[in-house]
């Protein structure tokens, strides 16, 4: 372990590669998703132990409805299974569950489970586990725009008062620290409509490792790499700021 290393406050992960992991084993894609859930458990525990304040996991994108019906329904069953199974341990481990995304498209049963789990853990003060479910970065921005537009319509806000700060308040995760680090497993180099607004100044880390194979050690490597990055936020290095 590196001394004096900074632990990112907020890590977001695009958990990609479950399908290919299954294919390598001649298994159904659903088996890959099940294996991916095991990795989720490991990584949540690791993040909580390392003192990460918020962990956002991309579980289902607004475009993932375009997958075959059998895969979508396997994923929905897995969410139900995971919530039923993990809720007590989240509560016990002081983890607060939060969801971002349009859950109104999920079954009544799943929506109820989600709302119960969020409520049960709402007073926990440890890691915030934020699950992006039926989430899209564009959806997120459009929802914020709608909320702002309605304030304008009601005369609570003028057009000139619409600022980035205002969007920051309306966009999801406004209660959480800024996203410091985005990790994508599975070897693709794209955002796939994940946190488009919130990742404006996040550090990006890509690995070829398929999500079911991702380990605590690899998470640690991502954090170590994060520590080697110089975050300038558009400014210049302090020592160069002399002329
Ligand atoms: C990511 O793994 C999990 C979800 C999108 C739910 P994939 O299912 O996209 O796996 P690959 O990319 O096909 O290997
Ligand atoms: C992104 O992975 C979505 C999740 C991990 C939930 P995808 O596999 O859906 O992304 P694309 O299709 O490769 O862009
Ligand atoms: Mg994929």
XYZ file of N, CA and C and ligand atoms in Angstrom:
758
model
N 0.838 -1.208 0.000
C 0.000 0.000 0.000
C 0.877 1.264 0.000
N 0.475 2.260 -0.789
C 1.267 3.484 -0.880
C 0.910 4.415 0.273
N 1.943 5.007 0.894
C 1.653 5.953 1.968
C 1.181 7.269 1.397
N 0.432 8.006 2.183
C -0.060 9.345 1.827
C -0.886 9.351 0.557
N -1.385 8.228 0.152
C -2.137 8.304 -1.085
C -3.540 8.823 -0.788
N -4.059 9.510 -1.765
C -5.383 10.085 -1.601
C -6.416 9.049 -2.045
N -7.400 8.848 -1.222
C -8.507 7.969 -1.622
C -9.555 8.854 -2.282
N -9.926 8.553 -3.522
C -10.946 9.388 -4.156
C -12.243 9.363 -3.354
N -12.857 10.521 -3.221
C -14.110 10.591 -2.465
C -15.218 9.820 -3.170
N -15.228 9.960 -4.493
C -16.349 9.390 -5.251
C -15.803 8.647 -6.470
N -16.050 7.364 -6.505
C -15.631 6.536 -7.634
C -16.892 6.040 -8.356
N -16.875 6.129 -9.682
C -18.004 5.622 -10.469
C -17.471 4.534 -11.395
N -18.221 3.450 -11.540
C -17.709 2.319 -12.339
C -18.706 1.889 -13.413
N -18.197 1.799 -14.639
C -18.969 1.200 -15.738
C -18.576 -0.280 -15.739
N -19.467 -1.095 -15.211
C -19.140 -2.509 -14.982
C -19.407 -3.279 -16.275
N -18.441 -3.305 -17.157
C -18.689 -3.895 -18.472
C -17.902 -5.192 -18.650
N -18.461 -6.114 -19.424
C -17.735 -7.334 -19.781
C -18.356 -8.627 -19.285
N -19.521 -8.540 -18.662
C -20.161 -9.771 -18.151
C -20.473 -10.758 -19.283
N -20.989 -10.221 -20.393
C -21.395 -11.081 -21.510
C -20.201 -11.812 -22.107
N -19.109 -11.065 -22.303
C -17.911 -11.707 -22.884
C -17.310 -12.728 -21.933
N -17.388 -12.429 -20.643
C -16.886 -13.371 -19.634
C -17.638 -14.698 -19.756
N -18.962 -14.596 -19.934
C -19.776 -15.810 -20.065
C -19.449 -16.534 -21.381
N -19.305 -15.741 -22.440
C -19.030 -16.328 -23.747
C -17.716 -17.127 -23.732
N -16.718 -16.566 -23.054
C -15.437 -17.285 -22.949
C -15.615 -18.668 -22.328
N -16.681 -18.825 -21.546
C -16.932 -20.091 -20.857
C -18.072 -20.876 -21.480
N -18.486 -20.452 -22.668
C -19.633 -21.088 -23.338
C -20.885 -21.111 -22.476
N -21.074 -20.041 -21.749
C -22.239 -19.957 -20.862
C -23.188 -18.880 -21.368
N -24.398 -18.877 -20.836
C -25.361 -17.826 -21.174
C -24.904 -16.500 -20.571
N -25.307 -15.403 -21.218
C -24.918 -14.077 -20.728
C -25.382 -13.859 -19.285
N -26.542 -14.449 -18.949
C -27.081 -14.285 -17.587
C -26.101 -14.812 -16.536
N -25.361 -15.858 -16.914
C -24.365 -16.415 -15.976
C -23.268 -15.379 -15.735
N -22.935 -14.648 -16.781
C -21.941 -13.570 -16.645
C -22.438 -12.482 -15.703
N -23.712 -12.146 -15.805
C -24.264 -11.108 -14.923
C -24.250 -11.585 -13.468
N -24.525 -12.878 -13.291
C -24.500 -13.412 -11.933
C -23.075 -13.339 -11.350
N -22.113 -13.668 -12.193
C -20.713 -13.587 -11.751
C -20.359 -12.125 -11.458
N -20.927 -11.222 -12.245
C -20.679 -9.786 -12.034
C -21.185 -9.319 -10.680
N -22.280 -9.911 -10.234
C -22.838 -9.533 -8.925
C -21.868 -9.871 -7.795
N -21.155 -10.985 -7.955
C -20.160 -11.357 -6.935
C -19.079 -10.284 -6.845
N -18.680 -9.775 -8.021
C -17.661 -8.712 -8.023
C -18.213 -7.462 -7.337
N -19.483 -7.163 -7.575
C -20.091 -5.983 -6.928
C -19.918 -6.099 -5.412
N -20.243 -7.258 -4.876
C -20.136 -7.449 -3.422
C -18.717 -7.153 -2.927
N -17.738 -7.742 -3.630
C -16.329 -7.571 -3.223
C -15.915 -6.106 -3.268
N -16.309 -5.453 -4.351
C -15.836 -4.085 -4.586
C -16.512 -3.095 -3.639
N -17.775 -3.354 -3.311
C -18.472 -2.485 -2.356
C -17.777 -2.586 -0.990
N -17.469 -3.798 -0.569
C -16.802 -3.987 0.721
C -15.445 -3.298 0.721
N -14.718 -3.483 -0.367
C -13.384 -2.880 -0.453
C -13.470 -1.356 -0.400
N -14.400 -0.793 -1.167
C -14.542 0.670 -1.211
C -14.892 1.202 0.182
N -15.805 0.511 0.860
C -16.208 0.957 2.200
C -15.002 0.900 3.144
N -14.220 -0.168 3.067
C -13.059 -0.303 3.953
C -11.960 0.712 3.663
N -11.865 1.130 2.414
C -10.830 2.100 2.037
C -11.223 3.542 2.387
N -12.486 3.730 2.747
C -12.924 5.086 3.093
C -13.426 5.905 1.909
N -13.738 5.207 0.797
C -14.396 5.904 -0.318
C -15.757 6.380 0.212
N -16.123 7.614 -0.107
C -17.391 8.124 0.454
C -18.597 7.731 -0.395
N -18.411 7.727 -1.720
C -19.525 7.358 -2.596
C -19.027 6.474 -3.733
N -19.791 5.431 -4.014
C -19.467 4.512 -5.101
C -20.696 4.415 -5.996
N -20.535 4.860 -7.250
C -21.668 4.817 -8.178
C -21.432 3.714 -9.196
N -22.369 2.784 -9.289
C -22.209 1.634 -10.184
C -23.248 1.679 -11.296
N -22.771 1.589 -12.532
C -23.671 1.592 -13.689
C -24.180 0.166 -13.864
N -25.425 -0.068 -13.473
C -25.966 -1.427 -13.489
C -26.821 -1.697 -14.726
N -27.512 -0.639 -15.198
C -28.414 -0.844 -16.345
C -28.621 0.512 -17.006
N -28.271 0.593 -18.278
C -28.379 1.886 -18.960
C -29.748 2.011 -19.616
N -30.102 3.244 -19.961
C -31.404 3.452 -20.616
C -31.430 2.775 -21.983
N -30.255 2.427 -22.514
C -30.188 1.736 -23.812
C -30.182 0.211 -23.660
N -29.972 -0.265 -22.439
C -29.904 -1.717 -22.258
C -31.260 -2.405 -22.465
N -32.360 -1.630 -22.545
C -33.655 -2.230 -22.899
C -33.607 -2.814 -24.304
N -32.641 -2.379 -25.114
C -32.543 -2.877 -26.491
C -31.960 -4.287 -26.576
N -31.621 -4.860 -25.458
C -31.097 -6.240 -25.464
C -32.244 -7.234 -25.591
N -31.916 -8.492 -25.935
C -32.990 -9.490 -26.048
C -33.798 -9.566 -24.757
N -35.061 -9.791 -24.915
C -36.000 -9.831 -23.785
C -35.540 -10.808 -22.690
N -34.964 -11.939 -23.113
C -34.524 -12.931 -22.108
C -33.406 -12.355 -21.225
N -32.507 -11.592 -21.849
C -31.405 -11.020 -21.056
C -31.925 -9.926 -20.126
N -32.817 -9.070 -20.659
C -33.370 -8.003 -19.818
C -34.086 -8.626 -18.620
N -34.865 -9.665 -18.883
C -35.628 -10.215 -17.763
C -34.701 -10.941 -16.784
N -33.619 -11.536 -17.276
C -32.643 -12.149 -16.358
C -32.011 -11.064 -15.474
N -31.727 -9.907 -16.075
C -31.127 -8.815 -15.298
C -32.104 -8.301 -14.237
N -33.376 -8.175 -14.616
C -34.383 -7.696 -13.656
C -34.506 -8.680 -12.482
N -34.518 -9.978 -12.807
C -34.603 -10.987 -11.733
C -33.384 -10.893 -10.826
N -32.239 -10.613 -11.438
C -31.006 -10.517 -10.648
C -31.065 -9.303 -9.707
N -31.638 -8.191 -10.164
C -31.774 -7.014 -9.289
C -32.652 -7.353 -8.085
N -33.763 -8.046 -8.368
C -34.675 -8.422 -7.285
C -33.939 -9.332 -6.289
N -33.251 -10.324 -6.825
C -32.503 -11.272 -5.997
C -31.464 -10.531 -5.145
N -30.720 -9.637 -5.804
C -29.636 -8.934 -5.109
C -30.188 -8.047 -3.995
N -31.289 -7.352 -4.285
C -31.856 -6.464 -3.261
C -32.343 -7.270 -2.068
N -33.059 -8.359 -2.362
C -33.562 -9.201 -1.272
C -32.428 -9.748 -0.426
N -31.368 -10.153 -1.097
C -30.276 -10.813 -0.403
C -29.364 -9.854 0.346
N -29.135 -8.691 -0.232
C -28.096 -7.815 0.313
C -28.591 -6.739 1.269
N -29.889 -6.505 1.274
C -30.375 -5.329 1.998
C -29.976 -5.339 3.478
N -30.072 -6.537 4.107
C -29.731 -6.602 5.541
C -28.260 -6.292 5.754
N -27.427 -6.818 4.855
C -25.993 -6.601 5.060
C -25.610 -5.146 4.766
N -26.307 -4.498 3.838
C -26.047 -3.069 3.614
C -26.391 -2.297 4.880
N -27.561 -2.617 5.443
C -28.019 -1.914 6.642
C -27.016 -2.127 7.784
N -26.580 -3.378 7.940
C -25.663 -3.715 9.037
C -24.305 -3.030 8.881
N -23.870 -2.894 7.634
C -22.547 -2.313 7.383
C -22.578 -0.800 7.207
N -23.663 -0.172 7.616
C -23.762 1.291 7.614
C -23.665 1.891 6.208
N -24.089 1.112 5.203
C -24.036 1.592 3.811
C -25.394 2.182 3.444
N -25.354 3.330 2.795
C -26.617 3.964 2.375
C -26.829 3.717 0.890
N -27.962 3.142 0.565
C -28.253 2.846 -0.842
C -29.007 4.012 -1.466
N -28.547 4.384 -2.645
C -29.229 5.421 -3.399
C -29.379 4.942 -4.833
N -30.395 5.413 -5.535
C -30.586 4.992 -6.928
C -30.649 6.229 -7.799
N -29.983 6.196 -8.953
C -30.223 7.235 -9.952
C -30.733 6.548 -11.219
N -31.696 7.175 -11.859
C -32.276 6.575 -13.062
C -33.792 6.585 -12.951
N -34.433 6.268 -14.073
C -35.896 6.301 -14.124
C -36.453 4.939 -13.740
N -36.692 4.758 -12.440
C -37.126 3.423 -11.988
C -38.603 3.163 -12.293
N -39.313 4.183 -12.795
C -40.748 3.983 -13.076
C -40.970 2.940 -14.182
N -39.923 2.608 -14.935
C -40.066 1.612 -16.002
C -39.901 0.180 -15.487
N -39.505 0.052 -14.212
C -39.331 -1.284 -13.632
C -40.672 -1.827 -13.125
N -40.699 -3.142 -12.856
C -41.931 -3.754 -12.340
C -42.272 -3.136 -10.982
N -43.549 -3.231 -10.619
C -43.992 -2.706 -9.313
C -43.193 -3.357 -8.185
N -42.962 -4.667 -8.325
C -42.239 -5.407 -7.275
C -40.833 -4.840 -7.083
N -40.155 -4.607 -8.202
C -38.788 -4.103 -8.126
C -38.761 -2.668 -7.593
N -39.702 -1.855 -8.047
C -39.751 -0.473 -7.557
C -39.948 -0.446 -6.043
N -40.829 -1.330 -5.574
C -41.122 -1.370 -4.137
C -39.882 -1.785 -3.338
N -39.204 -2.810 -3.857
C -37.987 -3.285 -3.192
C -36.937 -2.183 -3.119
N -36.794 -1.463 -4.241
C -35.803 -0.388 -4.294
C -36.141 0.687 -3.255
N -37.410 1.117 -3.264
C -37.796 2.197 -2.346
C -37.633 1.769 -0.885
N -37.976 0.501 -0.602
C -37.800 -0.005 0.769
C -36.337 -0.003 1.186
N -35.491 -0.461 0.261
C -34.062 -0.559 0.576
C -33.466 0.834 0.786
N -33.888 1.774 -0.038
C -33.377 3.148 0.093
C -33.819 3.713 1.449
N -35.077 3.451 1.786
C -35.629 3.978 3.052
C -34.935 3.338 4.264
N -34.761 2.033 4.176
C -34.159 1.300 5.302
C -32.740 1.775 5.616
N -32.036 2.233 4.592
C -30.620 2.586 4.794
C -30.392 4.101 4.821
N -31.480 4.874 4.777
C -31.318 6.315 4.547
C -30.556 7.056 5.649
N -30.558 6.496 6.864
C -29.849 7.193 7.944
C -28.436 6.676 8.161
N -28.009 5.742 7.309
C -26.652 5.224 7.457
C -25.636 6.296 7.077
N -24.503 6.275 7.789
C -23.553 7.378 7.601
C -22.281 6.944 6.883
N -22.194 5.665 6.506
C -20.980 5.181 5.826
C -21.044 5.403 4.324
N -20.448 4.487 3.600
C -20.405 4.578 2.129
C -21.800 4.787 1.529
N -21.896 5.692 0.572
C -23.128 5.791 -0.217
C -22.936 4.904 -1.442
N -23.766 3.888 -1.544
C -23.734 3.006 -2.710
C -24.845 3.479 -3.639
N -24.407 4.033 -4.759
C -25.350 4.685 -5.650
C -25.472 3.832 -6.912
N -26.627 3.260 -7.133
C -26.796 2.365 -8.281
C -27.493 3.119 -9.418
N -26.853 3.120 -10.580
C -27.463 3.735 -11.759
C -28.273 2.668 -12.482
N -29.588 2.799 -12.400
C -30.484 1.780 -12.950
C -31.490 2.441 -13.878
N -31.561 1.965 -15.089
C -32.277 2.658 -16.168
C -31.830 4.114 -16.188
N -30.519 4.261 -16.156
C -29.906 5.591 -16.132
C -29.332 5.938 -17.498
N -29.450 7.204 -17.846
C -28.776 7.734 -19.036
C -28.313 9.148 -18.718
N -27.102 9.478 -19.107
C -26.584 10.819 -18.838
C -27.422 11.895 -19.517
N -27.918 11.598 -20.705
C -28.737 12.588 -21.409
C -30.084 12.756 -20.703
N -30.640 11.639 -20.262
C -31.897 11.686 -19.483
C -31.709 12.587 -18.262
N -30.580 12.402 -17.589
C -30.281 13.150 -16.363
C -30.286 14.659 -16.654
N -29.634 15.047 -17.743
C -29.547 16.469 -18.101
C -30.935 17.005 -18.484
N -31.678 16.206 -19.244
C -33.024 16.640 -19.665
C -33.934 16.810 -18.436
N -33.846 15.872 -17.482
C -34.670 15.984 -16.267
C -34.354 17.268 -15.510
N -33.055 17.596 -15.429
C -32.667 18.836 -14.733
C -33.226 20.038 -15.464
N -33.138 20.002 -16.804
C -33.643 21.123 -17.597
C -35.144 21.297 -17.359
N -35.861 20.170 -17.257
C -37.313 20.243 -17.025
C -37.613 20.893 -15.668
N -36.843 20.490 -14.651
C -37.083 21.047 -13.307
C -36.815 22.549 -13.304
N -35.754 22.946 -14.009
C -35.414 24.366 -14.062
C -36.482 25.125 -14.849
N -36.918 24.541 -15.965
C -37.946 25.195 -16.784
C -39.229 25.398 -15.975
N -39.546 24.414 -15.150
C -40.788 24.552 -14.383
C -40.648 25.663 -13.326
N -39.447 25.831 -12.783
C -39.222 26.946 -11.849
C -39.371 28.294 -12.558
N -38.892 28.329 -13.809
C -39.007 29.569 -14.581
C -40.490 29.860 -14.839
N -41.217 28.798 -15.222
C -42.655 28.960 -15.503
C -43.415 29.472 -14.283
N -42.992 28.989 -13.122
C -43.680 29.406 -11.894
C -43.173 30.735 -11.346
N -42.250 31.341 -12.083
C -41.747 32.654 -11.674
C -40.759 32.609 -10.518
N -40.248 31.388 -10.196
C -39.286 31.292 -9.081
C -37.870 31.623 -9.535
N -37.678 31.637 -10.847
C -36.327 31.792 -11.389
C -36.438 32.535 -12.716
N -35.470 33.438 -12.973
C -35.484 34.092 -14.288
C -34.469 33.381 -15.178
N -34.588 33.587 -16.492
C -33.671 32.916 -17.433
C -32.223 33.259 -17.084
N -31.969 34.496 -16.719
C -30.595 34.914 -16.396
C -30.042 34.220 -15.156
N -30.941 33.720 -14.344
C -30.482 33.051 -13.114
C -30.143 31.575 -13.340
N -30.345 31.097 -14.575
C -29.996 29.693 -14.849
C -28.482 29.604 -15.034
N -27.837 28.954 -14.081
C -26.373 28.866 -14.114
C -25.938 27.407 -14.008
N -24.664 27.169 -14.176
C -24.132 25.815 -13.980
C -24.386 25.353 -12.544
N -24.255 26.300 -11.616
C -24.482 25.951 -10.206
C -25.918 25.448 -10.028
N -26.827 26.102 -10.763
C -28.220 25.697 -10.664
C -28.428 24.286 -11.218
N -27.800 24.024 -12.361
C -27.868 22.663 -12.919
C -27.267 21.665 -11.931
N -26.153 22.055 -11.304
C -25.500 21.170 -10.337
C -26.441 20.775 -9.210
N -27.349 21.670 -8.877
C -28.290 21.378 -7.793
C -29.393 20.432 -8.243
N -29.772 20.543 -9.526
C -30.901 19.740 -10.015
C -30.486 18.375 -10.546
N -29.236 18.258 -10.981
C -28.773 17.005 -11.582
C -28.652 15.936 -10.484
N -28.737 14.665 -10.849
C -28.634 13.620 -9.822
C -27.275 13.690 -9.117
N -27.248 13.225 -7.897
C -26.052 13.133 -7.062
C -25.573 14.489 -6.566
N -26.461 15.499 -6.573
C -26.039 16.813 -6.086
C -25.695 16.743 -4.594
N -26.156 15.678 -3.925
C -25.851 15.529 -2.493
C -24.520 14.822 -2.252
N -23.861 14.403 -3.331
C -22.623 13.623 -3.160
C -21.405 14.426 -3.613
N -20.208 14.032 -3.140
C -19.014 14.722 -3.633
C -18.870 14.538 -5.146
N -18.120 15.425 -5.790
C -17.896 15.319 -7.238
C -17.264 13.972 -7.574
N -17.545 13.481 -8.764
C -16.978 12.186 -9.183
C -15.485 12.393 -9.487
N -14.624 11.789 -8.684
C -13.183 11.954 -8.878
C -12.658 11.013 -9.948
N -13.171 9.800 -9.939
C -12.589 8.752 -10.771
C -13.693 7.907 -11.407
N -13.605 7.748 -12.741
C -14.511 6.827 -13.437
C -13.670 5.646 -13.929
N -14.069 4.449 -13.554
C -13.373 3.240 -14.004
C -14.283 2.539 -15.009
N -13.727 2.098 -16.141
C -14.512 1.231 -17.037
C -13.747 -0.062 -17.255
N -14.385 -1.162 -16.926
C -13.791 -2.466 -17.204
C -14.256 -2.916 -18.591
N -13.680 -3.990 -19.096
C -14.189 -4.623 -20.321
C -13.582 -4.111 -21.618
N -12.587 -3.208 -21.507
C -11.801 -2.875 -22.692
C -12.381 -1.876 -23.671
N -13.560 -1.327 -23.413
C -14.075 -0.291 -24.325
C -13.678 1.083 -23.785
N -13.508 2.026 -24.713
C -13.077 3.367 -24.307
C -14.186 4.373 -24.601
N -15.295 4.232 -23.945
C -16.377 5.192 -24.146
C -17.198 5.314 -22.864
N -18.057 6.332 -22.847
C -18.864 6.602 -21.650
C -20.211 5.882 -21.692
N -20.658 5.485 -22.888
C -21.947 4.785 -23.024
C -23.074 5.486 -22.239
N -23.141 6.821 -22.413
C -24.251 7.585 -21.806
C -24.272 7.488 -20.274
N -23.088 7.341 -19.691
C -23.028 7.342 -18.204
C -23.052 8.790 -17.726
N -22.271 9.171 -16.760
C -22.402 10.481 -16.120
C -21.839 11.586 -17.017
N -22.633 12.099 -17.921
C -22.091 13.052 -18.904
C -21.794 14.405 -18.269
N -22.685 14.869 -17.435
C -22.487 16.172 -16.780
C -21.467 16.041 -15.647
N -21.689 15.035 -14.808
C -20.922 14.928 -13.566
C -19.476 14.497 -13.780
N -19.147 13.977 -14.967
C -17.775 13.492 -15.165
C -16.911 14.517 -15.895
N -17.394 15.756 -15.978
C -16.670 16.785 -16.754
C -15.189 16.857 -16.379
N -14.872 16.729 -15.091
C -13.470 16.778 -14.663
C -13.040 15.533 -13.887
N -13.709 14.429 -14.158
C -13.297 13.181 -13.503
C -12.051 12.642 -14.202
N -11.249 11.911 -13.452
C -10.167 11.154 -14.070
C -10.761 9.849 -14.609
N -10.274 9.419 -15.782
C -10.829 8.207 -16.401
C -9.797 7.088 -16.363
N -10.241 5.913 -16.007
C -9.343 4.752 -15.932
C -9.996 3.583 -16.654
N -9.299 3.072 -17.663
C -9.847 1.959 -18.448
C -8.999 0.711 -18.240
N -9.663 -0.409 -18.116
C -8.930 -1.672 -18.022
C -9.605 -2.721 -18.914
N -8.788 -3.610 -19.478
C -9.333 -4.679 -20.325
C -10.016 -5.772 -19.509
N -9.712 -5.810 -18.219
C -10.290 -6.861 -17.371
C -11.815 -6.846 -17.468
N -12.392 -8.015 -17.656
C -13.854 -8.115 -17.706
C -14.394 -7.999 -16.276
N -15.548 -7.382 -16.120
C -16.047 -7.072 -14.766
C -16.028 -8.274 -13.815
N -16.465 -9.467 -14.218
C -16.448 -10.574 -13.245
C -15.035 -10.923 -12.771
N -14.020 -10.527 -13.541
C -12.634 -10.817 -13.149
C -11.981 -9.671 -12.374
N -12.686 -8.569 -12.220
C -12.119 -7.396 -11.555
C -11.958 -7.685 -10.061
N -10.797 -7.349 -9.504
C -10.513 -7.698 -8.101
C -10.209 -6.444 -7.266
N -10.122 -6.668 -5.970
C -9.744 -5.581 -5.055
C -8.381 -5.019 -5.449
N -7.479 -5.929 -5.851
C -6.132 -5.508 -6.228
C -6.176 -4.557 -7.433
N -7.061 -4.875 -8.366
C -7.162 -4.006 -9.544
C -7.825 -2.677 -9.206
N -8.722 -2.710 -8.252
C -9.324 -1.461 -7.781
C -8.225 -0.608 -7.142
N -7.393 -1.278 -6.364
C -6.286 -0.556 -5.724
C -5.354 0.053 -6.777
N -5.135 -0.699 -7.868
C -4.277 -0.190 -8.946
C -4.899 1.063 -9.579
N -6.199 1.048 -9.730
C -6.883 2.221 -10.304
C -6.701 3.428 -9.381
N -6.770 3.177 -8.069
C -6.603 4.284 -7.105
C -5.154 4.785 -7.125
N -4.214 3.838 -7.254
C -2.800 4.222 -7.348
C -2.577 5.075 -8.592
N -3.138 4.665 -9.711
C -3.000 5.439 -10.953
C -3.633 6.821 -10.783
N -4.790 6.853 -10.134
C -5.466 8.132 -9.860
C -4.515 9.081 -9.118
N -3.727 8.495 -8.203
C -2.792 9.311 -7.412
C -1.643 9.878 -8.234
N -1.393 9.289 -9.405
C -0.299 9.812 -10.247
C -0.811 10.914 -11.187
N -2.100 11.095 -11.237
C -2.669 12.090 -12.157
C -2.564 13.483 -11.548
N -2.302 14.447 -12.412
C -2.313 15.820 -11.925
C -3.605 16.486 -12.376
N -4.409 16.833 -11.431
C -5.716 17.415 -11.781
C -5.562 18.934 -11.830
N -5.719 19.484 -13.017
C -5.482 20.924 -13.163
C -6.769 21.727 -13.295
N -7.859 21.088 -13.622
C -9.149 21.773 -13.758
C -9.045 23.017 -14.644
N -8.248 22.915 -15.682
C -8.127 24.030 -16.637
C -7.105 25.072 -16.248
N -6.533 24.967 -15.047
C -5.529 25.951 -14.610
C -4.134 25.445 -14.978
N -3.088 26.021 -14.403
C -1.739 25.521 -14.645
C -1.163 24.994 -13.345
N -0.091 24.221 -13.457
C 0.570 23.676 -12.269
C 0.994 24.824 -11.364
N 0.961 24.617 -10.068
C 1.305 25.691 -9.123
C 2.685 26.249 -9.417
N 3.710 25.345 -9.634
C 5.096 25.835 -9.824
C 5.292 26.567 -11.152
N 4.336 26.399 -12.079
C 4.460 27.107 -13.369
C 3.764 28.452 -13.329
N 3.128 28.719 -12.225
C 2.302 29.925 -12.120
C 3.172 31.112 -11.692
N 4.225 31.395 -12.469
C 5.183 32.419 -12.038
C 5.288 33.605 -12.979
N 4.639 33.539 -14.145
C 4.761 34.706 -15.016
C 3.394 35.343 -15.270
C -22.227 -5.093 -18.558
O -21.784 -6.242 -19.188
C -23.448 -5.347 -17.738
C -24.658 -4.666 -18.224
C -24.726 -3.886 -19.252
C -25.856 -4.906 -17.466
P -22.244 -6.570 -20.670
O -23.477 -7.413 -20.591
O -22.377 -5.340 -21.484
O -21.037 -7.438 -21.168
P -20.386 -7.431 -22.612
O -19.968 -6.022 -22.911
O -21.419 -7.934 -23.568
O -19.219 -8.363 -22.479
C -22.608 0.169 -20.393
O -22.257 -1.020 -20.992
C -23.779 -0.031 -19.490
C -23.516 -0.737 -18.250
C -22.370 -1.202 -17.849
C -24.660 -0.902 -17.387
P -22.834 -1.451 -22.412
O -22.251 -2.782 -22.696
O -24.313 -1.348 -22.419
O -22.244 -0.331 -23.363
P -21.939 -0.372 -24.919
O -23.158 -0.941 -25.593
O -20.741 -1.258 -25.113
O -21.641 1.032 -25.278
Mg -21.058 -4.316 -22.646
